[in-house]
XYZ file of C-alpha atoms in Angstrom:
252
model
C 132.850 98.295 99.052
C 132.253 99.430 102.553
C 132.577 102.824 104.080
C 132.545 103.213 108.026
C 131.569 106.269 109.551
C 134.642 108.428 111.479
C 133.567 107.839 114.812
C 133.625 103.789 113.844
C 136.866 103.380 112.368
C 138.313 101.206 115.065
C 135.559 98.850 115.140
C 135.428 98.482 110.966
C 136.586 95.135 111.123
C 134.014 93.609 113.695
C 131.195 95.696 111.471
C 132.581 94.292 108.094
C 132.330 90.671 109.592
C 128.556 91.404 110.759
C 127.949 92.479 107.221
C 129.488 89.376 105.854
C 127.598 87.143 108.128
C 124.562 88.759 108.001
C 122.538 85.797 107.058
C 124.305 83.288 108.855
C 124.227 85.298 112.320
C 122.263 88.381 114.145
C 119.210 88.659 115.951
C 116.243 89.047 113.445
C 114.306 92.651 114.147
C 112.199 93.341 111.125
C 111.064 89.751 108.475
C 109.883 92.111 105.290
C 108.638 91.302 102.401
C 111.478 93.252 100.355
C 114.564 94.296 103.280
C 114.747 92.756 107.005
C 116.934 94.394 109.784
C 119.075 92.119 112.082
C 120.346 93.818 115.344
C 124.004 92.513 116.366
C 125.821 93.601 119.337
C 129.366 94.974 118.894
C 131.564 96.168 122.207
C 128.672 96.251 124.417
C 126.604 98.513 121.467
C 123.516 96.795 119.599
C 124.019 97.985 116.164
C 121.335 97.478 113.568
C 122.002 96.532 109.707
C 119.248 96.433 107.135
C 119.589 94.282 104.402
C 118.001 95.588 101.291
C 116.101 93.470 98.606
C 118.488 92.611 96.020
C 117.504 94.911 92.816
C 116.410 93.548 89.260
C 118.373 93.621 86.436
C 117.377 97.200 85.792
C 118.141 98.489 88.904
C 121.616 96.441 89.477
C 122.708 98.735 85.967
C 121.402 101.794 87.277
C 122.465 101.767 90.939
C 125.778 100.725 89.318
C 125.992 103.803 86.995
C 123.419 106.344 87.458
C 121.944 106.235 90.960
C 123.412 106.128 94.539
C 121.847 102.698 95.877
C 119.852 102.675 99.027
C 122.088 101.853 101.176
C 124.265 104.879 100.222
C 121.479 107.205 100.442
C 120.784 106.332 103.574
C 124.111 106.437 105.023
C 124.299 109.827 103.302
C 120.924 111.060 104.390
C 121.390 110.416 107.728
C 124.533 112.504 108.130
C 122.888 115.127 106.707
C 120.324 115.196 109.042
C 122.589 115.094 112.215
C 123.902 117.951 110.701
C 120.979 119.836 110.627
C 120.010 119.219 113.920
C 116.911 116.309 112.891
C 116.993 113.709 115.308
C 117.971 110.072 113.205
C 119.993 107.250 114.606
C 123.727 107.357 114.380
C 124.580 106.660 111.134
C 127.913 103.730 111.427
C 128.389 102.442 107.944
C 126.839 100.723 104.160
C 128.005 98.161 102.082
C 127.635 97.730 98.646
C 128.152 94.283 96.610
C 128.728 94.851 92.850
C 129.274 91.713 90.020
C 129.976 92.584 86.448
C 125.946 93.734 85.544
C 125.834 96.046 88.479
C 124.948 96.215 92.147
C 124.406 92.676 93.686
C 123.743 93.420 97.277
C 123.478 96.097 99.945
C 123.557 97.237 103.508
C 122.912 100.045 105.848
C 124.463 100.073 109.365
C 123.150 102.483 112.136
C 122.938 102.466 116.062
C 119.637 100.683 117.482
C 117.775 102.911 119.182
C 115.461 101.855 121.277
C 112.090 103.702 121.214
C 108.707 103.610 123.563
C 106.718 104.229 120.252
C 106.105 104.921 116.724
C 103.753 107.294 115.385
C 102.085 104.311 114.114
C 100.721 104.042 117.628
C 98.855 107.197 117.807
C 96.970 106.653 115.049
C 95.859 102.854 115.931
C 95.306 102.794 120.106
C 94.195 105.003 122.314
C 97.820 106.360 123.429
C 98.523 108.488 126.999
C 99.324 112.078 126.122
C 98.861 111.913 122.383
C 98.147 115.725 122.406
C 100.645 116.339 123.599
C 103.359 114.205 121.231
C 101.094 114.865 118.417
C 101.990 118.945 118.801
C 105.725 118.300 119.357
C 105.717 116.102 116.685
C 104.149 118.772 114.474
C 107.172 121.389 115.840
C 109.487 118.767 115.041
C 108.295 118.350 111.153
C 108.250 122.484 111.462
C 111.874 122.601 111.895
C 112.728 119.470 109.332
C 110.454 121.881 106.898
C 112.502 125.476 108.167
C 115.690 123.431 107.409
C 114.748 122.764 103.625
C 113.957 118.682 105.165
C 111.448 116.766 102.501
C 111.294 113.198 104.363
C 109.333 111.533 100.959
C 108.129 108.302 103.453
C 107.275 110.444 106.259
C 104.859 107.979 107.476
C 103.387 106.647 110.601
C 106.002 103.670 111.153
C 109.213 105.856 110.462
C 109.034 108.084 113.067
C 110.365 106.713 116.655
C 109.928 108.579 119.253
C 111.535 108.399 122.861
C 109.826 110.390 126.215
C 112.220 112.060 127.490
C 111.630 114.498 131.229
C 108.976 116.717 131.624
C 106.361 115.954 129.122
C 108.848 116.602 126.564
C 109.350 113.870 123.496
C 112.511 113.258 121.355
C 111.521 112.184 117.361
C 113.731 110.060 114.720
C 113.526 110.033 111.272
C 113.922 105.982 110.028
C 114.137 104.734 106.614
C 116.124 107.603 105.118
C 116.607 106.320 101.361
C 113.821 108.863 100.132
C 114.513 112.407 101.165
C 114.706 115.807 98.665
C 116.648 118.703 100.441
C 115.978 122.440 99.534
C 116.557 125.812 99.983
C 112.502 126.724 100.666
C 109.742 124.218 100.626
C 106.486 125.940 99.587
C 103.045 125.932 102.250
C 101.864 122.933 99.078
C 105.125 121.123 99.706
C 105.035 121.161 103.428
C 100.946 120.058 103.569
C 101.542 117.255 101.201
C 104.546 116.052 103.395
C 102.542 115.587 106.268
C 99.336 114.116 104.539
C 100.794 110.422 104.155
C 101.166 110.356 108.572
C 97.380 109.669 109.726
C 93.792 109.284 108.046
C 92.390 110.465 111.364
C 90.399 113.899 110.973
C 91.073 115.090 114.541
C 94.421 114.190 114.429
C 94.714 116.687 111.290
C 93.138 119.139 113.517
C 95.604 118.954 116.267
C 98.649 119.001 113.789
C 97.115 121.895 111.839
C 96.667 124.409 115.010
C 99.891 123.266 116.163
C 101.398 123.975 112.683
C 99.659 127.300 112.225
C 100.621 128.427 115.484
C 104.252 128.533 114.794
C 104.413 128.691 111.185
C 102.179 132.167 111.179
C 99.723 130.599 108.780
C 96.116 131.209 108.983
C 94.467 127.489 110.435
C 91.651 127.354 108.067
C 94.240 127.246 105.354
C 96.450 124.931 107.117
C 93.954 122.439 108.078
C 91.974 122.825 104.441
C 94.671 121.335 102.867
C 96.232 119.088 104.875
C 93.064 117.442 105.255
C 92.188 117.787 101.386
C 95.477 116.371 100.750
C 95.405 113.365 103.408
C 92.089 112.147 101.929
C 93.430 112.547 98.151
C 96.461 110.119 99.383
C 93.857 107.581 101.471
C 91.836 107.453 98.279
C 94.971 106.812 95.620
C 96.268 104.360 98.888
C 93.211 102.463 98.824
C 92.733 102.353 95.229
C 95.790 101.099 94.672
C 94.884 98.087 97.563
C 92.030 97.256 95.592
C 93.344 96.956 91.922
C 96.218 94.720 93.656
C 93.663 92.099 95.464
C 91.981 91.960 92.050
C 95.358 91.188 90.498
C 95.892 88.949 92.790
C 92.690 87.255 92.316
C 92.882 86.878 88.492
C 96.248 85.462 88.723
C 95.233 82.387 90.681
């Protein structure tokens, strides 16, 4: 089953054979472990289709009768945020593959956009003007928060931003299949949604002031826990790195 976004209908065909063909054809973008992302050029427009990890048995039953699949959220997701004004790429179409146990295969279809940088790169080089995109970044989470926005992955490699005229940065959300949306998000919510984006201490500090500033918070509170909650997530992350590479070392 496929379903094409309004503004695609015309072009359904030529985006149903790029589904299709997905592994014969398409540029390769992203090799993961678990999805990969070819880009494929339709009409002049480079549109970009992730493929997502075929589920286990468990999964195929449940995205079949009790859970949207990834794919769908995504699609889903995404319109939601253009509707609310959060900048995310242009949501075209997804695909889902069921058999007779449940869901076999997937796909989510959006526009490529092309970016100058991740958040990933403030936090690992040395990057012109990071001030300055680190505050707008933190006005842009403000207003995903003010608009009820929990982005559950919102970390540093799914955020793309674009520089724009004037000092002035544009930010997409990527990777949408993990998102809660609510009427309020409590100060704990909002802290903890923004402790998973750097393990840098100044960084904190930058996003804090910025965050108090238009929030109305006090800073000390703001940074306090931000920062107590970014090192309780670097510890669990690391943990968690550790008891896998000794896994990994008793299973050879």
């Amino acid at each position: 089953m496929i379903k094409i976004a309004s503004p695609y209908q015309d072009k359904s065909s030529q985006i149903s054979i790029c589904i299709e063909k997905f592994e014969q054809q398409g540029k390769m973008f992203v090799q993961g472990s678990r999805n990969s992302i070819k880009l494929f050029e339709i009409d002049g427009q480079i549109v970009n289709i992730k493929s997502f990890k075929k589920p286990n048995l468990i999964n195929k039953i449940a995205y079949k009768y009790f859970r949207k699949s990834k794919a769908k959220r995504s699609f889903e997701y995404a319109s939601i945020l253009k509707e609310k004004g959060i900048g995310t790429p242009e949501p075209i179409a997804f695909y889902e593959d069921f058999d007779f146990i449940g869901l076999n295969q997937s796909y989510y279809a959006c526009e490529h956009l092309e970016c100058d940088l991740t958040y990933r790169e403030l936090v690992e080089t040395d990057y012109p003007d990071a001030e300055n995109i680190l505050r707008q970044f933190t006005q842009f989470t403000f207003d995903m928060h003010e608009k009820g926005i929990e982005f559950l992955d919102h970390s540093p490699g799914n955020t793309l931003i674009k520089k724009e005229a004037n000092g002035k940065y544009s930010f997409y959300l990527v990777d949408l299949n993990r998102m809660k949306f609510h009427d309020f998000l409590s100060f704990e919510t909002r802290m903890k949604n923004l402790s998973k984006i750097t393990p840098k201490e100044d960084m904190v500090a930058i996003m804090s002031n910025e965050y108090a500033k238009i929030s109305g918070e006090v800073e000390e509170k703001v940074f306090g826990l931000m920062w107590q909650l970014t090192k309780d997530f670097q510890h669990r992350f690391y943990r968690k790195k550790r008891i896998k590479k000794k896994l990994k070392f008793w299973k050879k």
